[in-house]
């Protein structure tokens, strides 16, 4: 199974949302990371064949899905960012409706719905109106519809928005369980959403691919580039102007600052081990420096 973007760009009027992206997705979870507006949804919509690139190609198992989207559509489960559910329907009604929309045969679909409701811990509420569900329960219904056809490619766009910490953990565990034999692409702007589950991370910054690597490689690249120091309050603004700050906390003895920089930012700053969040900042700062 292979899914590739080849020199893909997307332009909305004068807005260049994605610029010349080439990457090959692999089985397992790929985290697509970038701040709001970086181009994540734009990329996912093209992978889901909802929109087409302005330039470049997308190949699924060698088939150009820009020209022949059907092969991809058959393989795809997609949970979009703004996933609307009918509040008056219960999960069974909603999933049967979605199965009909996907032209699935109803008898096997009903069996699959029963299984999915069980796996996603929704069996007890299968006859309750979705409108009264928590964010996490609604998200699980969304995942159930994305998994109806047992997809080889699962795309989830910002799925943890609105989930509480416990629901986030459950969601991560669910994706891990699904990941061994599927390509799963999860977009987020929150590093902790993906750090424990992504086998690879693609970082988008202003429509460009800042990095595509395993988390360990990203951490290695940021090695000796993260510094900690305590500075007097008035110095903070100057540091913010000159460097990328990954954290700053007010303490009784001054402001504790964590800085991502190639060079020692202030005399006395200590080099510390990078976190994935530091590595993400480092990768985006490298890209910004060459633009
Ligand atoms: N239909 C559109 N018309 C014009 N500009 C668009 C359109 N869709 C997206 N954009 C712009 O393209 C850029 C990338 O948007 P995109 O939605 O892909 O970002 P994102 O990384 O998914 O961010 P978010 O999490 O905020 O959705 C943004 O500047 C956005 O304003």
Short mmCIF file of C-alpha atoms in Angstrom, two decimals, residues 56-270:
data_model
loop_
_atom_site.label_atom_id
_atom_site.label_comp_id
_atom_site.label_asym_id
_atom_site.label_seq_id
_atom_site.Cartn_x
_atom_site.Cartn_y
_atom_site.Cartn_z
CA UNK A 56 1.29 18.10 -8.87
CA UNK A 57 -0.13 14.63 -8.42
CA UNK A 58 -1.33 12.33 -5.66
CA UNK A 59 -0.79 8.61 -6.18
CA UNK A 60 -2.55 5.83 -4.26
CA UNK A 61 -1.04 2.42 -5.09
CA UNK A 62 0.33 4.00 -8.25
CA UNK A 63 -3.07 5.35 -9.37
CA UNK A 64 -3.33 9.09 -9.92
CA UNK A 65 -6.27 9.96 -7.65
CA UNK A 66 -6.49 13.48 -9.00
CA UNK A 67 -7.70 12.01 -12.31
CA UNK A 68 -9.15 8.74 -10.96
CA UNK A 69 -10.53 9.40 -7.46
CA UNK A 70 -12.70 6.27 -7.13
CA UNK A 71 -9.94 3.86 -6.07
CA UNK A 72 -9.03 6.19 -3.21
CA UNK A 73 -12.65 6.80 -2.26
CA UNK A 74 -13.20 3.06 -1.85
CA UNK A 75 -10.16 2.79 0.43
CA UNK A 76 -10.86 5.90 2.46
CA UNK A 77 -12.30 6.68 5.88
CA UNK A 78 -12.45 10.43 6.53
CA UNK A 79 -13.32 12.40 9.62
CA UNK A 80 -13.37 16.07 8.55
CA UNK A 81 -12.69 18.97 10.89
CA UNK A 82 -16.26 20.23 10.92
CA UNK A 83 -18.06 16.97 11.20
CA UNK A 84 -21.82 17.53 11.30
CA UNK A 85 -24.04 14.93 12.87
CA UNK A 86 -27.78 14.89 12.92
CA UNK A 87 -28.61 15.60 16.58
CA UNK A 88 -31.99 13.87 16.52
CA UNK A 89 -30.62 10.60 15.17
CA UNK A 90 -29.20 7.91 17.43
CA UNK A 91 -25.84 6.28 16.55
CA UNK A 92 -27.48 3.26 14.85
CA UNK A 93 -29.73 5.43 12.66
CA UNK A 94 -26.87 7.76 11.81
CA UNK A 95 -24.42 4.96 10.92
CA UNK A 96 -27.04 3.11 8.83
CA UNK A 97 -27.72 6.36 7.01
CA UNK A 98 -23.97 6.85 6.38
CA UNK A 99 -23.64 3.23 5.21
CA UNK A 100 -26.43 3.89 2.69
CA UNK A 101 -24.67 7.09 1.53
CA UNK A 102 -21.50 5.04 0.98
CA UNK A 103 -23.53 2.46 -0.98
CA UNK A 104 -22.55 -0.37 1.39
CA UNK A 105 -24.68 -3.54 1.44
CA UNK A 106 -27.00 -3.19 4.41
CA UNK A 107 -26.70 -6.68 5.91
CA UNK A 108 -22.90 -6.68 6.38
CA UNK A 109 -23.07 -2.96 7.24
CA UNK A 110 -25.45 -3.66 10.15
CA UNK A 111 -23.07 -6.31 11.48
CA UNK A 112 -20.15 -3.90 11.15
CA UNK A 113 -22.12 -1.16 12.94
CA UNK A 114 -22.79 -3.51 15.88
CA UNK A 115 -19.06 -4.35 16.06
CA UNK A 116 -17.96 -0.72 15.81
CA UNK A 117 -20.41 0.43 18.49
CA UNK A 118 -18.99 -2.29 20.74
CA UNK A 119 -15.31 -1.41 20.05
CA UNK A 120 -16.00 2.31 20.44
CA UNK A 121 -17.94 1.84 23.71
CA UNK A 122 -21.16 3.20 22.26
CA UNK A 123 -23.35 0.10 22.54
CA UNK A 124 -25.08 1.30 25.71
CA UNK A 125 -26.09 4.59 24.08
CA UNK A 126 -26.90 3.25 20.63
CA UNK A 127 -30.58 4.28 20.91
CA UNK A 128 -29.95 7.70 22.46
CA UNK A 129 -30.07 10.91 20.40
CA UNK A 130 -26.56 12.04 19.43
CA UNK A 131 -27.47 15.68 20.24
CA UNK A 132 -27.10 14.94 23.97
CA UNK A 133 -23.64 13.32 23.65
CA UNK A 134 -20.36 14.74 25.01
CA UNK A 135 -17.66 15.91 22.55
CA UNK A 136 -15.78 12.63 22.98
CA UNK A 137 -18.88 10.49 22.33
CA UNK A 138 -19.69 12.49 19.18
CA UNK A 139 -16.10 12.08 18.04
CA UNK A 140 -16.38 8.30 18.51
CA UNK A 141 -19.53 8.31 16.35
CA UNK A 142 -17.49 10.24 13.77
CA UNK A 143 -14.73 7.66 13.89
CA UNK A 144 -17.33 4.87 13.59
CA UNK A 145 -18.64 6.39 10.32
CA UNK A 146 -15.05 6.75 9.06
CA UNK A 147 -14.42 3.05 9.81
CA UNK A 148 -17.67 1.71 8.31
CA UNK A 149 -15.97 0.35 5.20
CA UNK A 150 -12.90 -0.94 7.10
CA UNK A 151 -10.73 1.62 5.27
CA UNK A 152 -7.08 1.06 4.36
CA UNK A 153 -6.52 4.82 4.65
CA UNK A 154 -7.96 6.74 7.59
CA UNK A 155 -7.75 10.53 7.61
CA UNK A 156 -8.74 12.49 10.70
CA UNK A 157 -8.60 16.29 10.71
CA UNK A 158 -8.05 17.91 14.13
CA UNK A 159 -9.98 15.13 15.89
CA UNK A 160 -9.16 16.08 19.46
CA UNK A 161 -10.65 19.59 19.40
CA UNK A 162 -13.31 19.70 22.12
CA UNK A 163 -12.18 16.51 23.85
CA UNK A 164 -11.31 16.44 27.55
CA UNK A 165 -7.91 15.01 28.63
CA UNK A 166 -9.29 11.53 29.30
CA UNK A 167 -11.11 11.43 25.95
CA UNK A 168 -7.88 12.48 24.21
CA UNK A 169 -6.07 9.52 25.76
CA UNK A 170 -8.87 7.12 24.74
CA UNK A 171 -8.81 8.50 21.23
CA UNK A 172 -5.03 8.04 20.96
CA UNK A 173 -5.33 4.44 22.20
CA UNK A 174 -8.03 3.75 19.63
CA UNK A 175 -5.85 5.01 16.76
CA UNK A 176 -2.89 2.97 17.99
CA UNK A 177 -5.06 -0.16 17.95
CA UNK A 178 -6.15 0.60 14.37
CA UNK A 179 -2.74 1.55 13.04
CA UNK A 180 -0.69 -1.61 12.27
CA UNK A 181 -2.16 -2.31 8.83
CA UNK A 182 -3.53 1.08 7.78
CA UNK A 183 -2.24 4.45 6.72
CA UNK A 184 -3.60 6.83 9.35
CA UNK A 185 -3.07 10.57 8.95
CA UNK A 186 -4.00 12.76 11.88
CA UNK A 187 -3.73 16.54 11.71
CA UNK A 188 -3.33 18.68 14.78
CA UNK A 189 -1.66 21.82 16.08
CA UNK A 190 -1.06 20.17 19.46
CA UNK A 191 2.21 18.25 19.70
CA UNK A 192 1.10 16.06 22.62
CA UNK A 193 -1.79 14.71 20.51
CA UNK A 194 0.66 12.78 18.38
CA UNK A 195 3.92 12.39 20.27
CA UNK A 196 3.06 9.02 21.76
CA UNK A 197 1.36 7.51 18.69
CA UNK A 198 2.88 8.89 15.48
CA UNK A 199 5.59 6.81 13.83
CA UNK A 200 6.29 9.74 11.51
CA UNK A 201 5.59 13.46 11.73
CA UNK A 202 5.08 15.88 8.84
CA UNK A 203 5.43 19.52 9.85
CA UNK A 204 3.74 22.16 7.72
CA UNK A 205 4.61 25.82 8.03
CA UNK A 206 2.91 28.47 5.85
CA UNK A 207 2.12 25.85 3.20
CA UNK A 208 5.65 24.40 3.06
CA UNK A 209 6.91 21.08 4.38
CA UNK A 210 9.31 22.02 7.18
CA UNK A 211 10.12 18.40 8.11
CA UNK A 212 9.01 14.84 7.52
CA UNK A 213 10.73 12.43 9.87
CA UNK A 214 10.41 10.00 12.76
CA UNK A 215 9.95 11.70 16.14
CA UNK A 216 13.40 10.46 17.23
CA UNK A 217 15.02 12.09 14.18
CA UNK A 218 13.27 15.38 14.89
CA UNK A 219 14.52 15.24 18.48
CA UNK A 220 18.06 14.52 17.26
CA UNK A 221 17.97 17.52 14.93
CA UNK A 222 17.07 19.77 17.90
CA UNK A 223 19.80 18.33 20.10
CA UNK A 224 22.10 21.09 21.58
CA UNK A 225 19.63 23.71 20.28
CA UNK A 226 17.47 24.11 23.40
CA UNK A 227 18.50 26.32 26.28
CA UNK A 228 17.18 27.24 29.70
CA UNK A 229 17.95 30.32 31.75
CA UNK A 230 16.44 32.64 34.34
CA UNK A 231 16.32 36.29 33.31
CA UNK A 232 15.02 39.49 34.94
CA UNK A 233 11.52 40.48 33.77
CA UNK A 234 12.54 43.41 31.48
CA UNK A 235 14.84 41.12 29.42
CA UNK A 236 11.97 38.87 28.31
CA UNK A 237 10.75 41.13 25.49
CA UNK A 238 14.22 41.36 24.00
CA UNK A 239 14.57 37.56 24.05
CA UNK A 240 11.13 37.18 22.44
CA UNK A 241 12.24 39.52 19.67
CA UNK A 242 15.51 37.72 18.99
CA UNK A 243 14.69 34.05 19.60
CA UNK A 244 12.01 31.34 19.52
CA UNK A 245 10.78 30.83 23.07
CA UNK A 246 9.28 27.46 23.77
CA UNK A 247 8.25 28.38 27.31
CA UNK A 248 8.41 31.17 29.89
CA UNK A 249 7.30 30.95 33.50
CA UNK A 250 7.32 33.65 36.17
CA UNK A 251 9.23 32.54 39.26
CA UNK A 252 10.24 34.30 42.48
CA UNK A 253 13.85 34.72 41.23
CA UNK A 254 12.98 35.98 37.73
CA UNK A 255 11.51 34.54 34.57
CA UNK A 256 12.41 30.99 33.65
CA UNK A 257 12.80 30.85 29.87
CA UNK A 258 13.23 27.94 27.47
CA UNK A 259 14.75 29.02 24.17
CA UNK A 260 15.26 27.23 20.84
CA UNK A 261 18.42 28.56 19.20
CA UNK A 262 21.48 27.39 17.27
CA UNK A 263 23.73 29.45 19.53
CA UNK A 264 23.77 30.06 23.29
CA UNK A 265 21.18 32.87 23.52
CA UNK A 266 22.43 34.54 26.72
CA UNK A 267 25.51 34.08 28.84
CA UNK A 268 24.90 31.37 31.44
CA UNK A 269 22.04 29.63 29.57
CA UNK A 270 22.26 25.85 29.91
#
